[in-house]
Amino acid sequence: MAQTSPKSSSPNPISVTRRDALRAAAAAAVLASCKAAAGPAVAEAASVAAVPNPTLRDACRAAGILHGAARDHLIEPEDPMLDTLMARECDVVTPENGGKWAVFQPQEGNFDWGRFDAGVELARRIGAKPNWHCALWQHMGMPDYMTLPASRQRALGIAESAYFSADGTLSEDNYWPRFTAMVAAVKRRYGDTFYRIDVMNEAFFWETERSHPQEQDRYGFRKGMWWVVAGGAKGPEWLDPFFHHIRKEFPSAKLVINEFGIEIDEGWQQRKRAYFQTWLTDAVKRGVPIDGVGLQSHLMAGKPYDREGMKGFLRAMDRMGLPIHVTEFDVNEKHLPRSWSRAEKDRAMAFLAGQYLGDIAGNARLAELCWWHLRSDLNYISREMPELKPHPSPYDAASRPLPLYEASVQALRGRNRSG
């Protein structure tokens, strides 16, 4: 995720087909008859100060799940209403962009901890645990000096320019001392306080007609800057040392690999899910210290959800003893028909979110549910598509619950596996 546009690496928009629209319409119709279909009138009738009963955190705690959200103190520097909402709802807090290398160490040896500090301090102030998102990003989020020299691009035969820069100095000789020095600096500042660390973010491919198969290796990895310098061409074990080192420095944290784009019933996401599952299976066998699976879960309403495929993946994770961490939850409505009313969109989105969370809780151990902002107006989708006035998050700008809130509560009620 880019600093202020987290899903700039997501697939290009695909137009809604008639089948997609009919599926979403059917979902909306079903949800309209359910309690989870509480419409906007409910939210509009609630006062700004009203506290829903139960809160999302209440519902999660009852099921043994940690609940939380991302917050970025540069994008929203002072927001007492948001802080009040997060204090009520959050057991975990993710500094949305503050923990990215490009933000806290923009030049080698030059640190700017402001945004990271703010997120960690908010967590401490409200009695929550901070997360670190993310130690490494395979695709973006790195300062220029931590990219490959542009002069190497032709020789490497990699078309994706995001991995290269005219100021890039990353190499096979310096990547490890730079990585370990960065980890040591974070450890000195915050200690072993993180609940979860996203050791690697978006390591697997984003498939397009142009990129496949040239931009991915035979194990499904992006041929990104870390893949190049850490020896990805030699095999899938190239990621292992990063996990081992962070485990040594942060023995209390839950270490996960964080991925997007495995939920939709489309060939490229199904292939990506299979590659991801294979790597996780083999990594556990190799003794890689991985404590769970980070699923970003940027859901796409109006696109076909691969429910049976996801259930199979979740059961496989459960058999391996890997809990699921929903790390960046929201629902994107850009594929829904523009002609739909706000209520119709909200119902379709709530139905999808309820299905998805219910499937995770019913087929695996859901350890954490972290929204990519609790309030819809602060989610990156609202910044990128303000004309839609979207509702990607469970609360509106006045901290009133939206249908996503009720659908999530109902999905989690009594369904999470123990352990």
Tab-separated table of C-alpha atoms in Angstrom:
chain	number	residue	atom	x	y	z
A	1	MET	CA	0.000	0.000	0.000
A	2	ALA	CA	1.210	3.457	-0.844
A	3	GLN	CA	1.408	5.999	1.917
A	4	THR	CA	-1.954	7.572	1.317
A	5	SER	CA	-3.417	5.185	-1.254
A	6	PRO	CA	-3.159	1.755	0.354
A	7	LYS	CA	-4.420	-0.303	-2.536
A	8	SER	CA	-2.570	1.244	-5.434
A	9	SER	CA	-1.235	-2.266	-6.081
A	10	SER	CA	-4.709	-3.794	-6.334
A	11	PRO	CA	-6.054	-5.141	-9.638
A	12	ASN	CA	-7.429	-2.728	-12.210
A	13	PRO	CA	-11.211	-2.206	-11.987
A	14	ILE	CA	-13.233	-4.681	-13.999
A	15	SER	CA	-16.694	-3.699	-15.168
A	16	VAL	CA	-19.683	-5.286	-13.488
A	17	THR	CA	-21.224	-8.075	-15.525
A	18	ARG	CA	-24.939	-8.805	-15.554
A	19	ARG	CA	-24.215	-11.949	-13.524
A	20	ASP	CA	-22.313	-9.929	-10.919
A	21	ALA	CA	-25.132	-7.411	-10.661
A	22	LEU	CA	-27.735	-10.142	-10.301
A	23	ARG	CA	-25.701	-11.851	-7.608
A	24	ALA	CA	-25.382	-8.634	-5.674
A	25	ALA	CA	-29.064	-7.873	-6.132
A	26	ALA	CA	-29.960	-11.304	-4.807
A	27	ALA	CA	-27.657	-10.770	-1.866
A	28	ALA	CA	-29.357	-7.469	-1.127
A	29	ALA	CA	-32.774	-9.075	-1.298
A	30	VAL	CA	-31.785	-11.843	1.090
A	31	LEU	CA	-30.219	-9.424	3.518
A	32	ALA	CA	-33.297	-7.222	3.490
A	33	SER	CA	-35.142	-9.989	5.329
A	34	CYS	CA	-32.402	-10.414	7.930
A	35	LYS	CA	-31.586	-8.494	11.036
A	36	ALA	CA	-28.205	-7.773	9.469
A	37	ALA	CA	-29.968	-5.611	6.930
A	38	ALA	CA	-30.511	-2.684	9.271
A	39	GLY	CA	-30.676	0.212	6.828
A	40	PRO	CA	-29.371	3.767	6.919
A	41	ALA	CA	-32.541	4.925	8.666
A	42	VAL	CA	-31.330	3.117	11.754
A	43	ALA	CA	-28.015	4.932	11.676
A	44	GLU	CA	-29.660	8.267	10.919
A	45	ALA	CA	-31.966	7.875	13.887
A	46	ALA	CA	-29.108	7.219	16.282
A	47	SER	CA	-27.560	10.131	18.103
A	48	VAL	CA	-23.889	10.867	17.580
A	49	ALA	CA	-23.198	9.937	21.192
A	50	ALA	CA	-25.174	6.673	21.135
A	51	VAL	CA	-23.189	3.526	21.832
A	52	PRO	CA	-24.379	0.391	20.022
A	53	ASN	CA	-25.111	-2.640	22.142
A	54	PRO	CA	-23.089	-4.703	21.730
A	55	THR	CA	-20.100	-2.865	20.360
A	56	LEU	CA	-18.012	-4.646	17.777
A	57	ARG	CA	-15.321	-5.115	20.401
A	58	ASP	CA	-17.912	-6.713	22.722
A	59	ALA	CA	-18.911	-9.159	19.992
A	60	CYS	CA	-15.285	-9.975	19.206
A	61	ARG	CA	-14.290	-10.426	22.831
A	62	ALA	CA	-17.199	-12.801	23.372
A	63	ALA	CA	-15.774	-14.923	20.548
A	64	GLY	CA	-12.144	-14.656	21.703
A	65	ILE	CA	-11.134	-12.235	18.943
A	66	LEU	CA	-9.107	-9.040	19.231
A	67	HIS	CA	-10.834	-6.104	17.554
A	68	GLY	CA	-9.185	-2.973	16.212
A	69	ALA	CA	-8.522	-0.555	13.386
A	70	ALA	CA	-5.923	1.430	11.512
A	71	ARG	CA	-5.310	5.128	12.222
A	72	ASP	CA	-2.979	7.572	10.497
A	73	HIS	CA	-2.055	10.713	12.405
A	74	LEU	CA	-0.870	12.599	9.339
A	75	ILE	CA	-4.073	12.147	7.392
A	76	GLU	CA	-6.251	12.787	10.471
A	77	PRO	CA	-3.986	14.679	12.912
A	78	GLU	CA	-6.568	15.670	15.538
A	79	ASP	CA	-9.935	13.964	15.778
A	80	PRO	CA	-11.318	13.603	19.324
A	81	MET	CA	-14.472	11.882	18.043
A	82	LEU	CA	-12.370	9.262	16.275
A	83	ASP	CA	-10.180	8.763	19.329
A	84	THR	CA	-13.302	8.243	21.463
A	85	LEU	CA	-14.617	5.670	18.991
A	86	MET	CA	-11.299	3.846	18.910
A	87	ALA	CA	-11.041	3.828	22.701
A	88	ARG	CA	-14.449	2.153	22.827
A	89	GLU	CA	-13.776	-0.362	20.049
A	90	CYS	CA	-10.080	-1.209	19.863
A	91	ASP	CA	-7.963	-3.900	21.475
A	92	VAL	CA	-5.354	-3.377	18.723
A	93	VAL	CA	-4.285	-0.314	16.726
A	94	THR	CA	-2.384	-0.314	13.425
A	95	PRO	CA	-0.465	2.887	12.555
A	96	GLU	CA	-1.723	2.819	8.959
A	97	ASN	CA	1.366	4.239	7.253
A	98	GLY	CA	3.612	5.151	10.180
A	99	GLY	CA	5.233	1.727	10.353
A	100	LYS	CA	6.324	1.679	6.727
A	101	TRP	CA	10.029	2.010	6.048
A	102	ALA	CA	9.540	4.873	3.571
A	103	VAL	CA	7.768	6.899	6.269
A	104	PHE	CA	9.929	6.398	9.366
A	105	GLN	CA	13.324	6.200	7.606
A	106	PRO	CA	12.973	8.184	4.372
A	107	GLN	CA	16.755	8.535	3.986
A	108	GLU	CA	19.403	6.155	5.224
A	109	GLY	CA	20.222	7.059	8.819
A	110	ASN	CA	17.497	9.731	8.921
A	111	PHE	CA	14.501	8.746	11.049
A	112	ASP	CA	11.130	10.452	11.364
A	113	TRP	CA	9.126	8.590	13.981
A	114	GLY	CA	6.200	11.026	14.262
A	115	ARG	CA	3.478	8.979	12.599
A	116	PHE	CA	4.652	5.672	14.073
A	117	ASP	CA	4.911	7.206	17.549
A	118	ALA	CA	1.405	8.643	17.319
A	119	GLY	CA	-0.151	5.287	16.518
A	120	VAL	CA	1.769	3.448	19.221
A	121	GLU	CA	0.956	6.155	21.777
A	122	LEU	CA	-2.743	6.043	20.897
A	123	ALA	CA	-2.743	2.299	21.471
A	124	ARG	CA	-1.078	2.701	24.846
A	125	ARG	CA	-3.384	5.541	25.863
A	126	ILE	CA	-6.570	3.560	25.215
A	127	GLY	CA	-5.250	0.302	26.667
A	128	ALA	CA	-4.743	-1.440	23.309
A	129	LYS	CA	-1.759	-3.154	21.707
A	130	PRO	CA	-0.008	-1.659	18.651
A	131	ASN	CA	0.626	-3.595	15.454
A	132	TRP	CA	3.565	-3.066	13.114
A	133	HIS	CA	2.511	-2.813	9.499
A	134	CYS	CA	4.818	-3.606	7.873
A	135	ALA	CA	8.473	-4.598	8.255
A	136	LEU	CA	8.916	-5.324	4.531
A	137	TRP	CA	6.838	-4.555	1.475
A	138	GLN	CA	7.688	-6.497	-1.632
A	139	HIS	CA	5.961	-4.127	-4.014
A	140	MET	CA	5.986	-0.585	-2.622
A	141	GLY	CA	6.385	1.344	0.634
A	142	MET	CA	10.166	1.479	0.506
A	143	PRO	CA	12.273	4.669	0.335
A	144	ASP	CA	14.130	5.236	-2.930
A	145	TYR	CA	17.484	4.122	-1.534
A	146	MET	CA	15.876	0.780	-0.609
A	147	THR	CA	14.908	0.050	-4.207
A	148	LEU	CA	17.030	-1.483	-6.938
A	149	PRO	CA	19.238	0.757	-9.098
A	150	ALA	CA	17.434	1.685	-12.291
A	151	SER	CA	20.552	0.642	-14.193
A	152	ARG	CA	19.837	-3.008	-13.318
A	153	GLN	CA	16.306	-3.153	-14.667
A	154	ARG	CA	17.168	-4.169	-18.222
A	155	ALA	CA	19.625	-6.864	-17.156
A	156	LEU	CA	17.144	-8.317	-14.655
A	157	GLY	CA	14.396	-8.348	-17.282
A	158	ILE	CA	11.762	-7.056	-14.849
A	159	ALA	CA	9.237	-4.641	-16.367
A	160	GLU	CA	7.673	-3.374	-13.114
A	161	SER	CA	9.321	0.006	-12.495
A	162	ALA	CA	8.138	0.292	-8.862
A	163	TYR	CA	11.074	-1.892	-7.803
A	164	PHE	CA	13.661	0.458	-9.314
A	165	SER	CA	14.834	4.042	-8.841
A	166	ALA	CA	17.588	6.301	-10.117
A	167	ASP	CA	18.492	6.736	-6.430
A	168	GLY	CA	18.188	3.020	-5.646
A	169	THR	CA	21.172	1.363	-3.977
A	170	LEU	CA	19.657	-1.886	-2.681
A	171	SER	CA	21.840	-4.888	-3.498
A	172	GLU	CA	22.640	-8.461	-2.578
A	173	ASP	CA	25.553	-7.144	-0.489
A	174	ASN	CA	23.730	-4.551	1.621
A	175	TYR	CA	20.119	-5.715	2.016
A	176	TRP	CA	20.720	-7.817	5.132
A	177	PRO	CA	22.695	-5.272	7.218
A	178	ARG	CA	20.180	-2.607	6.254
A	179	PHE	CA	17.251	-4.829	7.198
A	180	THR	CA	18.716	-5.853	10.557
A	181	ALA	CA	19.681	-2.244	11.360
A	182	MET	CA	16.125	-1.100	10.634
A	183	VAL	CA	14.671	-3.838	12.860
A	184	ALA	CA	17.106	-2.910	15.636
A	185	ALA	CA	16.041	0.741	15.435
A	186	VAL	CA	12.355	-0.183	15.785
A	187	LYS	CA	13.186	-2.505	18.687
A	188	ARG	CA	15.128	0.234	20.505
A	189	ARG	CA	12.255	2.664	20.175
A	190	TYR	CA	9.266	0.471	20.989
A	191	GLY	CA	10.597	-2.678	22.624
A	192	ASP	CA	8.807	-5.995	22.299
A	193	THR	CA	5.372	-4.363	22.505
A	194	PHE	CA	3.695	-5.226	19.212
A	195	TYR	CA	0.773	-7.628	19.120
A	196	ARG	CA	1.223	-8.425	15.417
A	197	ILE	CA	4.041	-7.790	12.939
A	198	ASP	CA	3.428	-8.049	9.198
A	199	VAL	CA	6.872	-9.411	8.368
A	200	MET	CA	6.234	-9.319	4.621
A	201	ASN	CA	3.449	-7.487	2.816
A	202	GLU	CA	2.155	-8.489	-0.626
A	203	ALA	CA	4.893	-10.930	-1.575
A	204	PHE	CA	2.723	-12.805	-4.066
A	205	PHE	CA	1.749	-11.663	-7.524
A	206	TRP	CA	-0.878	-9.331	-8.817
A	207	GLU	CA	-1.692	-10.968	-12.124
A	208	THR	CA	-2.547	-9.056	-15.278
A	209	GLU	CA	-2.323	-10.005	-18.937
A	210	ARG	CA	0.869	-7.979	-19.168
A	211	SER	CA	2.487	-9.292	-16.015
A	212	HIS	CA	1.743	-13.006	-16.247
A	213	PRO	CA	3.923	-15.025	-16.321
A	214	GLN	CA	6.905	-12.691	-16.798
A	215	GLU	CA	6.573	-10.824	-13.483
A	216	GLN	CA	6.074	-13.871	-11.228
A	217	ASP	CA	8.298	-16.805	-10.416
A	218	ARG	CA	7.168	-20.424	-10.519
A	219	TYR	CA	6.170	-20.293	-6.843
A	220	GLY	CA	3.833	-17.343	-7.366
A	221	PHE	CA	6.077	-14.628	-5.899
A	222	ARG	CA	6.401	-11.165	-7.388
A	223	LYS	CA	9.871	-10.629	-8.793
A	224	GLY	CA	10.215	-7.615	-6.541
A	225	MET	CA	13.209	-5.900	-4.965
A	226	TRP	CA	13.370	-8.229	-1.964
A	227	TRP	CA	12.937	-11.297	-4.151
A	228	VAL	CA	15.907	-10.143	-6.262
A	229	VAL	CA	18.378	-9.378	-3.470
A	230	ALA	CA	17.390	-12.208	-1.099
A	231	GLY	CA	17.743	-14.947	-3.704
A	232	GLY	CA	14.156	-15.590	-4.707
A	233	ALA	CA	15.323	-17.153	-7.964
A	234	LYS	CA	16.826	-20.015	-5.933
A	235	GLY	CA	13.542	-21.091	-4.340
A	236	PRO	CA	10.715	-20.236	-1.933
A	237	GLU	CA	12.955	-20.327	1.155
A	238	TRP	CA	14.190	-16.783	0.439
A	239	LEU	CA	11.630	-15.358	2.878
A	240	ASP	CA	12.538	-17.591	5.830
A	241	PRO	CA	15.482	-15.595	7.278
A	242	PHE	CA	13.358	-12.461	7.660
A	243	PHE	CA	10.896	-14.330	9.883
A	244	HIS	CA	13.655	-15.943	11.927
A	245	HIS	CA	15.365	-12.607	12.558
A	246	ILE	CA	12.203	-10.767	13.588
A	247	ARG	CA	11.258	-13.643	15.886
A	248	LYS	CA	14.629	-13.264	17.609
A	249	GLU	CA	14.102	-9.514	18.104
A	250	PHE	CA	10.375	-9.619	18.918
A	251	PRO	CA	9.668	-12.931	20.664
A	252	SER	CA	6.230	-11.832	21.931
A	253	ALA	CA	4.742	-10.644	18.626
A	254	LYS	CA	2.478	-12.632	16.342
A	255	LEU	CA	4.390	-12.899	13.062
A	256	VAL	CA	2.300	-13.065	9.889
A	257	ILE	CA	2.672	-12.800	6.148
A	258	ASN	CA	0.098	-10.301	4.875
A	259	GLU	CA	-1.678	-10.730	1.518
A	260	PHE	CA	-4.548	-9.343	-0.529
A	261	GLY	CA	-6.615	-10.664	-3.391
A	262	ILE	CA	-7.504	-14.315	-2.746
A	263	GLU	CA	-11.281	-14.076	-2.130
A	264	ILE	CA	-12.808	-13.542	-5.573
A	265	ASP	CA	-14.077	-16.276	-7.890
A	266	GLU	CA	-11.648	-15.389	-10.684
A	267	GLY	CA	-8.771	-17.441	-12.031
A	268	TRP	CA	-5.886	-15.204	-10.996
A	269	GLN	CA	-7.051	-14.961	-7.383
A	270	GLN	CA	-7.653	-18.700	-7.192
A	271	ARG	CA	-4.144	-19.330	-8.527
A	272	LYS	CA	-2.702	-16.853	-6.060
A	273	ARG	CA	-4.534	-18.545	-3.197
A	274	ALA	CA	-3.093	-21.913	-4.234
A	275	TYR	CA	0.460	-20.539	-4.357
A	276	PHE	CA	-0.052	-18.853	-1.007
A	277	GLN	CA	-1.358	-22.050	0.579
A	278	THR	CA	1.550	-24.080	-0.785
A	279	TRP	CA	4.133	-21.656	0.613
A	280	LEU	CA	2.429	-21.581	4.020
A	281	THR	CA	2.247	-25.382	4.147
A	282	ASP	CA	5.925	-25.785	3.299
A	283	ALA	CA	7.017	-22.931	5.578
A	284	VAL	CA	5.351	-24.592	8.573
A	285	LYS	CA	7.118	-27.857	7.697
A	286	ARG	CA	10.446	-25.994	7.503
A	287	GLY	CA	9.928	-24.547	10.966
A	288	VAL	CA	9.542	-20.936	9.862
A	289	PRO	CA	8.310	-18.961	12.911
A	290	ILE	CA	4.998	-17.882	11.428
A	291	ASP	CA	2.143	-17.448	13.897
A	292	GLY	CA	-0.762	-16.768	11.585
A	293	VAL	CA	-2.034	-15.671	8.194
A	294	GLY	CA	-2.687	-11.995	7.520
A	295	LEU	CA	-5.625	-11.540	5.134
A	296	GLN	CA	-6.035	-7.905	4.134
A	297	SER	CA	-9.665	-8.583	3.197
A	298	HIS	CA	-10.372	-5.587	0.981
A	299	LEU	CA	-13.636	-7.128	-0.211
A	300	MET	CA	-15.201	-6.186	-3.559
A	301	ALA	CA	-18.998	-5.989	-3.483
A	302	GLY	CA	-20.437	-6.805	-6.883
A	303	LYS	CA	-17.666	-9.273	-7.675
A	304	PRO	CA	-18.296	-13.034	-7.217
A	305	TYR	CA	-17.044	-14.228	-3.828
A	306	ASP	CA	-15.394	-17.682	-4.041
A	307	ARG	CA	-17.009	-19.002	-0.908
A	308	GLU	CA	-16.208	-22.691	-1.337
A	309	GLY	CA	-12.619	-21.976	-2.351
A	310	MET	CA	-12.087	-19.781	0.690
A	311	LYS	CA	-13.599	-22.366	3.008
A	312	GLY	CA	-11.116	-24.931	1.717
A	313	PHE	CA	-8.223	-22.527	2.260
A	314	LEU	CA	-9.404	-21.665	5.770
A	315	ARG	CA	-9.757	-25.322	6.747
A	316	ALA	CA	-6.240	-25.988	5.480
A	317	MET	CA	-4.909	-23.150	7.654
A	318	ASP	CA	-6.819	-24.551	10.612
A	319	ARG	CA	-5.304	-28.004	10.127
A	320	MET	CA	-1.849	-26.420	10.227
A	321	GLY	CA	-2.674	-24.533	13.409
A	322	LEU	CA	-2.396	-21.110	11.740
A	323	PRO	CA	-4.947	-18.567	13.027
A	324	ILE	CA	-6.386	-15.955	10.681
A	325	HIS	CA	-5.704	-12.263	11.218
A	326	VAL	CA	-8.062	-10.024	9.234
A	327	THR	CA	-5.683	-7.096	8.983
A	328	GLU	CA	-7.228	-4.408	6.723
A	329	PHE	CA	-10.951	-5.091	6.525
A	330	ASP	CA	-13.271	-2.973	4.396
A	331	VAL	CA	-15.757	-3.381	1.551
A	332	ASN	CA	-15.387	-1.572	-1.775
A	333	GLU	CA	-18.584	-0.677	-3.633
A	334	LYS	CA	-17.087	0.549	-6.910
A	335	HIS	CA	-18.308	-2.532	-8.802
A	336	LEU	CA	-21.935	-2.094	-7.714
A	337	PRO	CA	-24.307	-0.402	-10.155
A	338	ARG	CA	-24.188	3.386	-9.798
A	339	SER	CA	-27.970	3.416	-10.140
A	340	TRP	CA	-28.443	1.598	-6.842
A	341	SER	CA	-29.605	3.543	-3.812
A	342	ARG	CA	-27.414	3.987	-0.773
A	343	ALA	CA	-29.569	1.481	1.117
A	344	GLU	CA	-29.247	-1.140	-1.640
A	345	LYS	CA	-25.469	-0.777	-1.712
A	346	ASP	CA	-25.209	-0.963	2.073
A	347	ARG	CA	-27.286	-4.133	2.200
A	348	ALA	CA	-25.228	-5.889	-0.490
A	349	MET	CA	-21.966	-4.902	1.210
A	350	ALA	CA	-23.207	-6.008	4.615
A	351	PHE	CA	-24.311	-9.356	3.236
A	352	LEU	CA	-20.877	-9.979	1.708
A	353	ALA	CA	-19.049	-8.955	4.890
A	354	GLY	CA	-21.275	-11.174	7.006
A	355	GLN	CA	-20.706	-14.164	4.734
A	356	TYR	CA	-16.960	-13.630	4.714
A	357	LEU	CA	-16.552	-13.213	8.473
A	358	GLY	CA	-18.904	-16.093	9.170
A	359	ASP	CA	-16.894	-18.332	6.855
A	360	ILE	CA	-13.637	-17.456	8.610
A	361	ALA	CA	-15.082	-17.902	12.086
A	362	GLY	CA	-16.756	-21.160	11.124
A	363	ASN	CA	-13.790	-22.787	9.381
A	364	ALA	CA	-10.647	-21.459	11.060
A	365	ARG	CA	-9.463	-19.727	14.204
A	366	LEU	CA	-10.095	-16.001	13.788
A	367	ALA	CA	-7.613	-14.303	16.105
A	368	GLU	CA	-7.982	-10.652	15.055
A	369	LEU	CA	-10.388	-8.415	13.171
A	370	CYS	CA	-8.759	-5.105	12.255
A	371	TRP	CA	-10.595	-2.587	10.049
A	372	TRP	CA	-8.778	-0.289	7.645
A	373	HIS	CA	-10.381	2.588	9.606
A	374	LEU	CA	-13.508	2.375	11.720
A	375	ARG	CA	-15.104	5.399	10.062
A	376	SER	CA	-16.051	5.300	6.395
A	377	ASP	CA	-15.095	8.912	5.699
A	378	LEU	CA	-11.475	8.210	6.695
A	379	ASN	CA	-10.992	5.020	4.673
A	380	TYR	CA	-8.763	5.346	1.597
A	381	ILE	CA	-11.722	4.348	-0.618
A	382	SER	CA	-13.539	7.518	0.426
A	383	ARG	CA	-10.460	9.594	-0.382
A	384	GLU	CA	-10.071	7.978	-3.801
A	385	MET	CA	-13.773	7.994	-4.785
A	386	PRO	CA	-15.442	10.845	-2.882
A	387	GLU	CA	-18.166	11.122	-5.525
A	388	LEU	CA	-19.588	7.770	-4.335
A	389	LYS	CA	-19.808	8.870	-0.693
A	390	PRO	CA	-18.992	5.226	0.075
A	391	HIS	CA	-19.514	3.215	3.233
A	392	PRO	CA	-16.504	0.838	3.326
A	393	SER	CA	-16.275	0.778	7.148
A	394	PRO	CA	-18.687	-0.058	9.990
A	395	TYR	CA	-19.297	3.564	11.117
A	396	ASP	CA	-20.169	6.807	9.371
A	397	ALA	CA	-18.524	10.221	9.793
A	398	ALA	CA	-20.552	10.870	12.950
A	399	SER	CA	-19.497	7.525	14.499
A	400	ARG	CA	-22.958	6.038	13.922
A	401	PRO	CA	-23.127	2.310	13.098
A	402	LEU	CA	-23.804	1.296	9.496
A	403	PRO	CA	-25.198	-2.032	8.222
A	404	LEU	CA	-21.635	-3.404	8.096
A	405	TYR	CA	-21.574	-3.123	11.880
A	406	GLU	CA	-24.712	-5.213	12.423
A	407	ALA	CA	-23.744	-7.806	9.803
A	408	SER	CA	-20.343	-8.254	11.467
A	409	VAL	CA	-21.861	-8.651	14.933
A	410	GLN	CA	-24.316	-11.250	13.681
A	411	ALA	CA	-21.642	-13.160	11.762
A	412	LEU	CA	-19.385	-13.461	14.786
A	413	ARG	CA	-22.013	-14.280	17.350
A	414	GLY	CA	-21.233	-17.708	18.727
A	415	ARG	CA	-19.355	-18.907	15.645
A	416	ASN	CA	-15.652	-18.580	16.373
A	417	ARG	CA	-13.628	-21.716	16.934
A	418	SER	CA	-11.898	-21.969	20.279
A	419	GLY	CA	-8.174	-22.416	20.763
